[in-house]
Short mmCIF file of C-alpha atoms in Angstrom, two decimals:
data_model
loop_
_atom_site.label_atom_id
_atom_site.label_comp_id
_atom_site.label_asym_id
_atom_site.label_seq_id
_atom_site.Cartn_x
_atom_site.Cartn_y
_atom_site.Cartn_z
CA MET G 383 32.32 28.72 43.43
CA GLN G 384 31.11 31.93 41.96
CA LYS G 385 33.30 34.62 40.53
CA ALA G 386 32.97 38.21 41.63
CA GLY G 387 30.78 40.11 39.24
CA SER G 388 28.70 37.15 38.16
CA ASP G 389 25.77 37.52 40.55
CA SER G 390 23.45 34.70 39.50
CA SER G 391 20.35 36.81 40.11
CA LYS G 392 21.44 39.03 37.22
CA VAL G 393 22.29 36.23 34.84
CA THR G 394 19.80 36.10 32.00
CA GLY G 395 19.36 33.42 29.40
CA PRO G 396 19.85 31.02 27.87
CA LEU G 397 17.76 31.99 24.86
CA TRP G 398 19.03 29.37 22.48
CA VAL G 399 19.42 25.68 23.29
CA ASN G 400 21.27 23.46 20.87
CA ALA G 401 20.64 19.78 21.43
CA GLU G 402 23.25 17.55 19.80
CA ILE G 403 20.98 14.58 20.32
CA THR G 404 23.31 12.01 18.80
CA TYR G 405 26.79 11.82 17.35
CA LYS G 406 25.77 9.04 15.02
CA CYS G 407 26.03 10.20 11.46
CA PRO G 408 25.98 8.51 8.07
CA LEU G 409 28.38 11.17 6.76
CA HIS G 410 32.10 11.48 7.33
CA CYS G 411 32.71 15.19 6.79
CA VAL G 412 36.32 16.22 7.15
CA PHE G 413 35.28 19.59 8.63
CA CYS G 414 32.81 18.25 11.22
CA TYR G 415 32.63 20.40 14.36
CA ASN G 416 31.67 17.51 16.63
CA PRO G 417 34.32 16.65 19.21
CA VAL G 418 37.01 14.45 17.66
CA ASP G 419 36.74 11.93 20.52
CA TYR G 420 32.93 11.55 20.27
CA ALA G 421 33.21 7.77 19.82
CA THR G 422 34.42 7.40 23.40
CA PHE G 423 31.51 9.26 25.04
CA GLY G 424 28.97 7.65 27.33
CA PRO G 425 25.40 6.75 26.37
CA GLU G 426 23.05 9.26 24.76
CA LEU G 427 20.37 10.95 26.84
CA THR G 428 17.02 9.20 26.74
CA THR G 429 13.91 10.88 25.35
CA GLU G 430 12.75 11.68 28.90
CA GLU G 431 16.10 13.17 29.82
CA TRP G 432 16.00 15.41 26.75
CA LEU G 433 12.48 16.56 27.52
CA LYS G 434 13.46 17.33 31.13
CA THR G 435 16.38 19.39 29.84
CA PHE G 436 14.20 21.29 27.36
CA ARG G 437 11.64 22.00 30.10
CA GLU G 438 14.25 23.31 32.53
CA ALA G 439 15.84 25.57 29.92
CA ARG G 440 12.42 26.78 28.83
CA ASP G 441 11.66 27.76 32.45
CA LEU G 442 14.71 30.02 32.29
CA GLY G 443 13.34 31.70 29.18
CA ALA G 444 14.96 29.76 26.34
CA VAL G 445 12.89 30.22 23.16
CA GLN G 446 14.92 28.71 20.36
CA LEU G 447 15.71 25.04 20.20
CA GLY G 448 18.09 23.53 17.68
CA ILE G 449 17.88 19.80 17.19
CA SER G 450 21.15 18.75 15.66
CA GLY G 451 23.81 16.09 15.90
CA GLY G 452 25.53 14.16 14.34
CA GLU G 453 22.57 13.47 12.15
CA PRO G 454 19.57 13.96 14.46
CA LEU G 455 17.35 11.81 12.23
CA MET G 456 19.39 8.79 13.28
CA ARG G 457 17.18 8.83 16.39
CA ASP G 458 13.58 7.77 16.06
CA ASP G 459 12.25 10.02 18.83
CA VAL G 460 12.82 13.36 17.09
CA GLU G 461 9.06 13.54 16.43
CA ILE G 462 8.34 13.44 20.16
CA MET G 463 11.02 16.01 20.89
CA VAL G 464 9.66 18.36 18.23
CA SER G 465 6.05 18.20 19.36
CA GLU G 466 6.82 18.33 23.09
CA ALA G 467 9.31 21.19 22.75
CA SER G 468 6.95 23.07 20.49
CA ALA G 469 4.16 22.67 23.03
CA MET G 470 6.52 24.05 25.69
CA GLY G 471 6.75 27.24 23.62
CA TYR G 472 10.01 26.69 21.77
CA TYR G 473 10.62 27.66 18.20
CA VAL G 474 12.12 24.39 16.99
CA ASN G 475 14.82 24.26 14.32
CA LEU G 476 15.93 20.96 12.79
CA ILE G 477 19.48 20.92 11.49
CA THR G 478 19.94 17.95 9.21
CA SER G 479 21.79 16.56 6.23
CA GLY G 480 18.41 15.39 4.98
CA ILE G 481 19.42 11.75 5.15
CA GLY G 482 16.50 9.94 6.72
CA LEU G 483 14.00 12.73 6.12
CA THR G 484 11.05 10.83 4.70
CA GLU G 485 7.64 12.25 3.92
CA LYS G 486 6.20 10.42 6.91
CA ARG G 487 8.69 12.09 9.23
CA ILE G 488 8.37 15.57 7.80
CA ALA G 489 4.56 15.31 8.04
CA ALA G 490 4.93 14.41 11.72
CA PHE G 491 7.32 17.30 12.28
CA LYS G 492 4.90 19.71 10.65
CA GLU G 493 2.07 18.36 12.74
CA GLY G 494 4.23 18.70 15.84
CA GLY G 495 4.93 22.37 15.16
CA LEU G 496 8.48 22.32 13.79
CA GLY G 497 9.48 25.88 12.85
CA GLN G 498 12.17 25.36 10.26
CA ILE G 499 14.48 22.89 8.64
CA GLN G 500 18.09 23.70 7.82
CA LEU G 501 19.44 21.42 5.19
CA SER G 502 23.16 21.06 4.94
CA PHE G 503 24.85 20.34 1.70
CA GLN G 504 28.08 18.56 2.40
CA ASP G 505 30.75 16.24 1.23
CA SER G 506 28.41 13.39 1.84
CA THR G 507 30.65 10.76 0.40
CA LYS G 508 34.31 10.05 0.71
CA GLU G 509 34.75 11.05 -2.89
CA LEU G 510 36.04 14.46 -1.99
CA ASN G 511 37.00 15.56 -5.43
CA ASP G 512 33.81 14.68 -7.21
CA PHE G 513 31.17 15.04 -4.55
CA LEU G 514 29.65 17.90 -6.44
CA SER G 515 29.05 15.77 -9.46
CA SER G 516 27.78 12.89 -7.39
CA THR G 517 24.27 12.44 -8.70
CA ARG G 518 23.38 10.38 -5.66
CA THR G 519 23.92 13.33 -3.40
CA PHE G 520 22.18 15.76 -5.66
CA ASP G 521 19.17 13.47 -6.15
CA LEU G 522 18.79 12.97 -2.43
CA LYS G 523 19.06 16.67 -1.65
CA SER G 524 16.66 17.55 -4.42
CA LYS G 525 14.12 15.06 -3.14
CA VAL G 526 14.42 16.44 0.38
CA ALA G 527 14.28 20.01 -0.91
CA LYS G 528 11.00 19.17 -2.66
CA LEU G 529 9.55 17.73 0.55
CA ILE G 530 10.62 20.80 2.48
CA LYS G 531 8.81 23.05 0.03
CA GLN G 532 5.79 20.78 -0.18
CA TYR G 533 5.38 21.16 3.58
CA GLU G 534 5.67 24.92 3.24
CA TYR G 535 8.97 25.37 4.97
CA PRO G 536 11.44 27.91 3.69
CA MET G 537 14.34 26.24 1.97
CA VAL G 538 17.43 27.02 4.06
CA LEU G 539 20.62 25.55 2.73
CA ASN G 540 23.93 25.49 4.55
CA VAL G 541 27.05 24.79 2.56
CA VAL G 542 30.40 24.43 4.27
CA LEU G 543 33.14 25.80 2.06
CA HIS G 544 36.79 24.84 2.14
CA ARG G 545 39.86 24.67 -0.02
CA LEU G 546 38.73 21.55 -1.83
CA ASN G 547 35.26 22.71 -2.83
CA ILE G 548 35.36 26.50 -2.84
CA ASP G 549 36.37 26.72 -6.50
CA HIS G 550 33.06 25.03 -7.38
CA ILE G 551 31.11 27.90 -5.91
CA GLN G 552 29.33 28.63 -9.18
CA GLN G 553 28.05 25.04 -9.38
CA ILE G 554 27.10 25.10 -5.71
CA LEU G 555 25.05 28.25 -6.20
CA GLU G 556 23.40 26.88 -9.31
CA MET G 557 22.43 23.72 -7.43
CA ALA G 558 21.00 25.81 -4.63
CA GLU G 559 18.99 27.75 -7.17
CA ALA G 560 17.79 24.58 -8.87
CA MET G 561 16.59 23.30 -5.49
CA GLY G 562 14.63 26.48 -4.92
CA ALA G 563 16.67 27.53 -1.89
CA GLU G 564 15.58 30.82 -0.37
CA HIS G 565 18.43 31.22 2.11
CA VAL G 566 21.89 29.98 1.39
CA GLU G 567 24.70 30.19 3.87
CA LEU G 568 28.10 29.67 2.34
CA ALA G 569 30.23 29.41 5.44
CA ASN G 570 33.88 28.63 5.24
CA SER G 571 34.87 25.97 7.67
CA GLN G 572 36.31 27.36 10.91
CA TYR G 573 39.16 25.42 12.42
CA TYR G 574 37.85 23.39 15.32
CA ALA G 575 37.59 19.69 16.00
CA TRP G 576 37.85 17.67 12.76
CA ALA G 577 38.45 20.82 10.74
CA MET G 578 41.38 21.66 13.02
CA GLU G 579 42.88 18.23 12.38
CA ASN G 580 42.51 18.86 8.65
CA ARG G 581 43.25 22.57 8.71
CA LYS G 582 46.04 22.65 6.20
CA TYR G 583 43.95 20.81 3.63
CA LEU G 584 40.86 22.92 4.25
CA MET G 585 42.03 26.51 4.44
CA PRO G 586 41.44 28.31 1.15
CA SER G 587 43.95 30.72 -0.30
CA ARG G 588 43.28 34.43 -0.49
CA LYS G 589 42.88 34.06 -4.24
CA GLN G 590 40.27 31.35 -3.83
CA LEU G 591 38.33 33.48 -1.35
CA GLU G 592 38.40 36.50 -3.63
CA HIS G 593 37.20 34.43 -6.54
CA ALA G 594 34.40 32.86 -4.51
CA GLU G 595 33.20 36.23 -3.24
CA GLU G 596 33.27 37.65 -6.73
CA VAL G 597 31.18 34.76 -8.08
CA THR G 598 28.80 35.07 -5.12
CA ASN G 599 28.33 38.79 -5.71
CA ARG G 600 27.65 38.26 -9.40
CA PHE G 601 25.13 35.58 -8.50
CA ARG G 602 23.45 37.88 -5.98
CA ASP G 603 23.10 40.57 -8.62
CA ARG G 604 21.47 38.11 -10.98
CA VAL G 605 18.96 36.47 -8.60
CA GLY G 606 18.10 39.59 -6.59
CA ASN G 607 15.66 39.08 -3.73
CA LYS G 608 14.71 35.56 -4.76
CA MET G 609 17.59 34.17 -2.73
CA LYS G 610 19.46 35.51 0.26
CA VAL G 611 23.07 34.46 0.08
CA TYR G 612 25.45 34.81 3.02
CA PHE G 613 29.16 34.36 2.63
CA VAL G 614 31.38 33.79 5.66
CA VAL G 615 35.19 33.86 5.41
CA PRO G 616 37.42 31.90 7.82
CA ASP G 617 38.19 34.07 10.83
CA TYR G 618 41.91 33.42 10.27
CA TYR G 619 41.66 36.05 7.54
CA SER G 620 40.56 38.71 10.05
CA THR G 621 42.52 40.93 12.39
CA ARG G 622 39.77 41.16 15.01
CA PRO G 623 38.21 38.08 16.57
CA LYS G 624 34.55 37.13 16.43
CA LYS G 625 32.37 37.74 19.48
CA CYS G 626 32.16 34.03 19.93
CA MET G 627 28.68 32.76 20.86
CA ASN G 628 27.86 36.38 21.70
CA GLY G 629 29.71 35.81 24.94
CA TRP G 630 30.32 32.83 27.21
CA GLY G 631 27.12 31.69 28.88
CA VAL G 632 25.13 34.65 27.59
CA VAL G 633 22.59 33.24 25.12
CA PHE G 634 23.76 29.81 23.97
CA LEU G 635 23.50 26.49 25.77
CA ASN G 636 24.83 23.44 24.00
CA VAL G 637 23.87 20.04 25.30
CA ALA G 638 25.92 17.15 23.99
CA ALA G 639 24.50 13.71 23.22
CA ASP G 640 25.84 12.34 26.51
CA GLY G 641 24.24 15.16 28.51
CA LEU G 642 27.25 17.40 29.03
CA ALA G 643 26.15 21.04 29.17
CA LEU G 644 28.50 23.41 27.38
CA PRO G 645 28.64 27.12 26.48
CA CYS G 646 29.52 26.22 22.89
CA HIS G 647 30.00 23.22 20.61
CA GLU G 648 33.69 22.92 21.35
CA ALA G 649 34.26 23.83 25.02
CA ARG G 650 34.51 20.23 26.15
CA MET G 651 38.15 20.31 25.04
CA LEU G 652 39.15 23.01 27.53
CA PRO G 653 41.28 21.56 30.32
CA GLY G 654 40.73 22.49 33.95
CA LEU G 655 37.02 23.15 33.51
CA GLU G 656 34.45 20.71 34.70
CA PHE G 657 31.25 20.92 32.76
CA PRO G 658 28.09 19.67 34.39
CA ASN G 659 25.83 16.97 33.03
CA VAL G 660 22.10 17.56 32.70
CA ARG G 661 21.61 14.11 34.23
CA ASP G 662 23.12 15.30 37.51
CA HIS G 663 22.06 18.95 37.72
CA ASP G 664 19.18 21.14 36.71
CA VAL G 665 19.71 23.67 33.96
CA ARG G 666 19.18 26.64 36.30
CA TRP G 667 22.19 25.71 38.44
CA ILE G 668 24.18 24.73 35.38
CA TRP G 669 23.57 28.05 33.66
CA GLN G 670 23.69 30.42 36.59
CA GLU G 671 26.16 28.89 38.98
CA SER G 672 28.21 26.01 37.66
CA PRO G 673 31.93 26.82 37.54
CA GLY G 674 32.05 25.81 33.88
CA PHE G 675 29.50 28.43 32.88
CA THR G 676 30.74 31.25 35.10
CA ALA G 677 34.41 30.78 34.20
CA TYR G 678 34.51 33.15 31.22
CA ARG G 679 31.26 35.01 31.63
CA GLY G 680 31.69 38.78 31.45
CA ASP G 681 35.24 40.16 31.32
CA GLY G 682 36.61 39.55 34.82
CA TRP G 683 38.77 36.67 33.57
CA MET G 684 40.61 38.74 30.97
CA LYS G 685 44.34 39.22 30.81
CA GLU G 686 46.28 41.68 28.71
CA PRO G 687 45.99 42.69 25.94
CA CYS G 688 42.22 42.25 26.36
CA LYS G 689 41.91 43.64 29.87
CA SER G 690 42.75 47.23 28.97
CA CYS G 691 41.61 47.02 25.35
CA PRO G 692 39.09 49.71 24.35
CA GLU G 693 37.46 47.18 22.01
CA LYS G 694 37.03 44.42 24.56
CA GLU G 695 33.25 44.70 24.74
CA ASN G 696 32.99 44.38 20.95
CA ASP G 697 34.40 40.87 20.85
CA LEU G 698 34.97 39.82 24.48
CA GLY G 699 38.42 38.63 23.49
CA GLY G 700 37.14 36.28 20.79
CA CYS G 701 36.93 32.53 21.15
CA ARG G 702 38.20 30.77 24.29
CA CYS G 703 38.58 27.47 22.49
CA GLN G 704 40.63 29.00 19.69
CA ALA G 705 42.80 30.77 22.28
CA PHE G 706 43.36 27.47 24.04
CA MET G 707 44.00 25.42 20.91
CA LEU G 708 46.58 27.83 19.57
CA THR G 709 48.20 29.35 22.66
CA GLY G 710 47.60 26.73 25.35
CA ASP G 711 45.63 29.15 27.58
CA ALA G 712 41.92 29.81 27.11
CA ALA G 713 42.20 33.14 28.96
CA ASN G 714 44.56 34.54 26.35
CA ALA G 715 43.25 36.79 23.61
CA ASP G 716 42.01 34.88 20.60
CA PRO G 717 45.12 35.00 18.39
CA VAL G 718 43.01 36.10 15.44
CA CYS G 719 43.37 39.54 17.04
CA ASP G 720 46.45 41.32 15.75
CA LYS G 721 46.98 42.75 19.23
CA SER G 722 47.68 39.23 20.47
CA PRO G 723 51.36 38.37 20.87
CA TYR G 724 50.41 35.01 19.31
CA HIS G 725 48.87 36.50 16.16
CA HIS G 726 51.75 35.07 14.15
CA LEU G 727 50.26 31.61 14.73
CA ILE G 728 47.35 32.75 12.59
CA THR G 729 49.31 34.59 9.91
CA GLU G 730 51.72 31.67 9.53
CA GLN G 731 48.79 29.38 8.72
CA VAL G 732 47.34 31.93 6.34
CA GLU G 733 50.70 32.17 4.57
CA LEU G 734 50.84 28.38 4.32
CA ALA G 735 47.43 28.46 2.68
CA GLN G 736 48.87 30.57 -0.14
CA GLN G 737 51.24 27.74 -1.07
CA PRO G 738 50.20 25.19 -3.66
CA GLN G 739 48.74 21.98 -2.25
CA PRO G 740 48.50 18.53 -3.72
CA PRO G 741 45.28 17.80 -5.63
CA ALA G 742 42.30 16.31 -3.82
CA ALA G 743 43.08 12.82 -5.10
CA GLU G 744 46.40 12.87 -3.26
CA ILE G 745 44.93 14.39 -0.12
CA LYS G 746 42.17 11.83 0.13
CA PRO G 747 44.31 9.05 1.61
CA ILE G 748 45.81 11.34 4.27
CA ILE G 749 42.97 13.63 5.26
CA LEU G 750 41.06 12.58 8.39
CA PHE G 751 37.47 11.59 7.75
CA ARG G 752 35.09 11.80 10.67
CA ASP G 753 34.34 8.24 11.64
CA ASP G 754 34.37 6.11 14.77
CA LYS G 755 37.74 4.54 14.07
CA ASN G 756 39.50 7.86 13.59
CA SER G 757 37.65 9.24 16.59
CA ARG G 758 39.03 6.52 18.85
CA LYS G 759 42.48 7.03 17.43
CA LEU G 760 42.34 10.77 18.11
CA ALA G 761 40.99 10.17 21.61
CA ASP G 762 43.98 7.96 22.39
CA LYS G 763 46.34 10.55 21.02
CA GLU G 764 44.73 13.25 23.14
CA ALA G 765 44.85 11.15 26.27
CA ALA G 766 48.55 10.49 25.74
CA HIS G 767 49.14 14.18 25.12
CA ARG G 768 47.23 15.20 28.25
CA GLY G 769 49.31 12.76 30.27
CA ASP G 770 52.45 14.55 29.10
CA THR G 771 51.32 18.07 29.67
CA THR G 772 49.02 18.19 32.68
CA ALA G 773 51.26 20.84 34.25
CA VAL G 774 50.69 23.37 31.49
CA THR G 775 47.39 24.71 32.77
CA MET X 750 9.45 52.32 14.51
CA SER X 751 7.67 54.16 11.73
CA GLU X 752 9.89 53.72 8.71
CA SER X 753 8.02 52.20 5.83
CA SER X 754 9.79 51.57 2.59
CA GLY X 755 6.90 52.60 0.39
CA SER X 756 5.10 49.30 0.96
CA LYS X 757 1.56 50.36 1.77
CA ILE X 758 -0.87 48.06 3.44
CA SER X 759 -4.55 48.14 2.73
CA GLU X 760 -6.86 49.09 5.59
CA ASP X 761 -9.66 46.90 4.28
CA ALA X 762 -7.73 43.68 3.80
CA ALA X 763 -7.15 40.97 6.38
CA VAL X 764 -3.72 40.77 7.99
CA ALA X 765 -1.90 37.55 8.85
CA LEU X 766 1.40 36.69 10.44
CA GLU X 767 3.97 35.41 7.98
CA LYS X 768 4.20 31.62 8.00
CA GLN X 769 7.51 31.38 9.80
CA PHE X 770 6.50 33.60 12.69
CA ARG X 771 5.22 32.56 16.03
CA PHE X 772 3.72 35.05 18.50
CA GLN X 773 3.66 34.51 22.23
CA PHE X 774 4.07 36.09 25.65
CA GLU X 775 7.43 35.45 27.29
CA PRO X 776 7.29 35.65 31.09
CA ALA X 777 11.11 35.67 31.30
CA GLN X 778 11.14 38.90 29.29
CA ASP X 779 7.82 40.21 30.55
CA SER X 780 6.99 40.93 26.96
CA TYR X 781 5.26 39.68 23.85
CA VAL X 782 7.68 38.34 21.27
CA LEU X 783 7.74 37.17 17.70
CA LEU X 784 9.83 34.07 17.13
CA TYR X 785 11.23 33.09 13.76
CA PRO X 786 14.05 30.82 12.58
CA GLU X 787 16.92 31.40 15.00
CA GLY X 788 15.60 34.76 16.08
CA LEU X 789 13.39 36.74 18.40
CA ILE X 790 11.78 40.15 18.14
CA LYS X 791 10.76 41.72 21.43
CA LEU X 792 7.52 43.62 20.93
CA GLU X 793 7.67 46.66 23.17
CA GLY X 794 4.60 48.45 24.44
CA SER X 795 1.66 48.64 22.07
CA ALA X 796 3.37 46.49 19.42
CA GLY X 797 2.42 43.35 21.35
CA GLU X 798 -1.19 44.49 21.67
CA ILE X 799 -1.37 45.09 17.92
CA ILE X 800 0.19 41.79 16.84
CA LYS X 801 -1.98 39.94 19.36
CA ARG X 802 -5.03 40.98 17.33
CA ILE X 803 -3.70 39.65 14.04
CA ASP X 804 -5.54 36.44 13.26
CA GLY X 805 -5.61 36.24 9.48
CA GLU X 806 -9.22 37.45 9.43
CA LYS X 807 -9.36 40.91 10.95
CA THR X 808 -8.64 43.81 8.63
CA VAL X 809 -6.46 46.76 9.60
CA SER X 810 -9.57 48.86 10.30
CA GLN X 811 -11.02 46.15 12.50
CA ILE X 812 -7.76 45.89 14.44
CA VAL X 813 -7.83 49.66 15.00
CA ALA X 814 -11.48 49.50 16.15
CA ASP X 815 -10.70 46.61 18.48
CA LEU X 816 -7.78 48.50 20.04
CA GLU X 817 -9.79 51.69 20.40
CA ALA X 818 -12.50 49.72 22.19
CA THR X 819 -9.92 48.29 24.59
CA PHE X 820 -8.12 51.59 25.14
CA PRO X 821 -10.96 54.14 24.87
CA GLY X 822 -10.38 57.83 24.45
CA VAL X 823 -7.16 57.53 22.44
CA ASP X 824 -6.85 58.04 18.71
CA LEU X 825 -4.67 55.07 17.81
CA ARG X 826 -5.30 54.80 14.11
CA GLN X 827 -2.12 56.38 12.77
CA ASP X 828 0.13 54.65 15.29
CA VAL X 829 -1.34 51.27 14.44
CA ILE X 830 -1.02 51.85 10.72
CA ASP X 831 2.56 53.06 11.10
CA PHE X 832 3.47 49.97 13.09
CA LEU X 833 1.75 47.60 10.67
CA GLU X 834 3.51 49.25 7.74
CA HIS X 835 6.77 48.70 9.57
CA ALA X 836 5.89 45.06 10.29
CA TYR X 837 4.89 44.58 6.65
CA ALA X 838 8.11 46.11 5.36
CA LYS X 839 10.07 43.85 7.71
CA GLY X 840 8.23 40.79 6.42
CA TRP X 841 6.58 39.85 9.73
CA ILE X 842 3.04 40.08 8.37
CA ARG X 843 1.29 39.65 5.04
CA GLN X 844 -2.00 40.59 3.44
#
C-alpha cells in the first residue's frame, strides 16, 4: 500500500536510529516523553533482536545510534550493544540519567567504542520543589560527570526546563559549570506524553522564559567558549511549527522497547496507523514500504492550509502528533502555526500559563509522576476513550 | 571550503582527528564521512582523500607529499592546506 510519490527506490535513510531499549526507569519525571501506557506493552526485544535491528538499519545507511530508554542502563546487555553496533560502523550515543553508570560499565563502553554520553539532569526524586538542592542528586551526577571526563568523553548535559524549575536557571547553570559540562542543552519540555498530561503545571509563563533567557545570556557572556549553552523554548510560544524530526520517515527511526518501529518517539498514539514490529519485518520494508512510514512522508498527505502554503517545505506542516493531540486529525496543520484554524488551542494554553499557579508543594499531590501505576491508569483511560470515539478518524 | 578564521596550522606538526570524530567510508552515500555526536559531515571529493591520510603521525607536509605521490602531476599543496585550515577552524582536527 504505497502512496503516489513515495517510490521506495528513491527513499533514503534512515540515518539516525534511536533504540528505546527499555521503559524501565528508576526516575519518575513528570515530563517524560515515553508513551504514557508503556506499562502495558509486550516484552522487550532480546539482545539478538536488537542486534538484528541495528544490522538491518545499518545496511540501509544508518550511521548514528542512540541507546536510550527509559533508563538504558537498567539492561545489562548495553555493553554488547555498544561494541557490536560500533563494530557495525555506527557512531553510538548513550542517553542516560547516569543512574547505574559505574566505572566498570563506562570502561567497557569505552573499550567497545562508545562515541558519546549524554547525561540528563532531571527531577530525579519526587521532591519537585527541592530537587535542585537535593545533595543526593548532585553527588550522583557529579560522580558520573567525573567518570565521563576521566574516560575522555565530552561532558554533555541535558536539562529539561519547565515551570517548576525554570526560575532556578542560575543554579542549574552553576551546577553544570561545577561539573565541567562542555555542552549544556536547556530544553523546555514540549507537551507530549507525560508532559501533555501535566501541561498546565509545566508550561512556563512568558515572564519566566524571558528571565531564563536573560540569565542564560549573561552566563554565556561570562563563560565564553568554555561551555556551549543551548536554550530551547516550548514551541507553543512560536507562530510557526517545528520541522518535526526533519520530516516523517526521512532521517529518524525510533524503535520502542517492544520492537515497534516508529517515525518518532510519540507516533504510537496516532490512531488508524499500524506500525510494524522489527520482530515481524525487516527494517528495509519497514522504512521504505510499510504504510506507517509512508503515511506522512513528503507532502502528498497535506490538507489546507498547508497544501497551498508557500512555507510548507520549511516545516512540512509541523508535528503530526501535536496536530492529532490538539485537533483530532494528524493530517491537519500543527496548530502551533498561526495559519491553522486551531491556533487558538495553542494561544489559550499560553494565556493560561500567564496566570498564577499554586506553589510546587500544592501541585505535588496532583501532578502525574511517570510510574507503572499511573501508566496503567492512563492506559485504561485511553482505551475507554478510544471505545467512545472510534468514529472520529 | 577555504574560509579560515585566522587559525593557522603548522606544516611541520602532526595532525590528528579530534577525539570525538570517526572517519569512514559510507557505501550508502558513496562518500567518506566524518561522524561525531549526533552528526555527520559528508566529505566531498578530495576532502575524503585528505582526511584518510590523517593518522596522528603524519605532518601536513607529509600528507601533501603522500597525496602528490598518489595523484602525480598536480600541485595540491595550497588546496590541502586550505582544507586543513578549514577542518582545524571547524574543530575536526587538532595538532
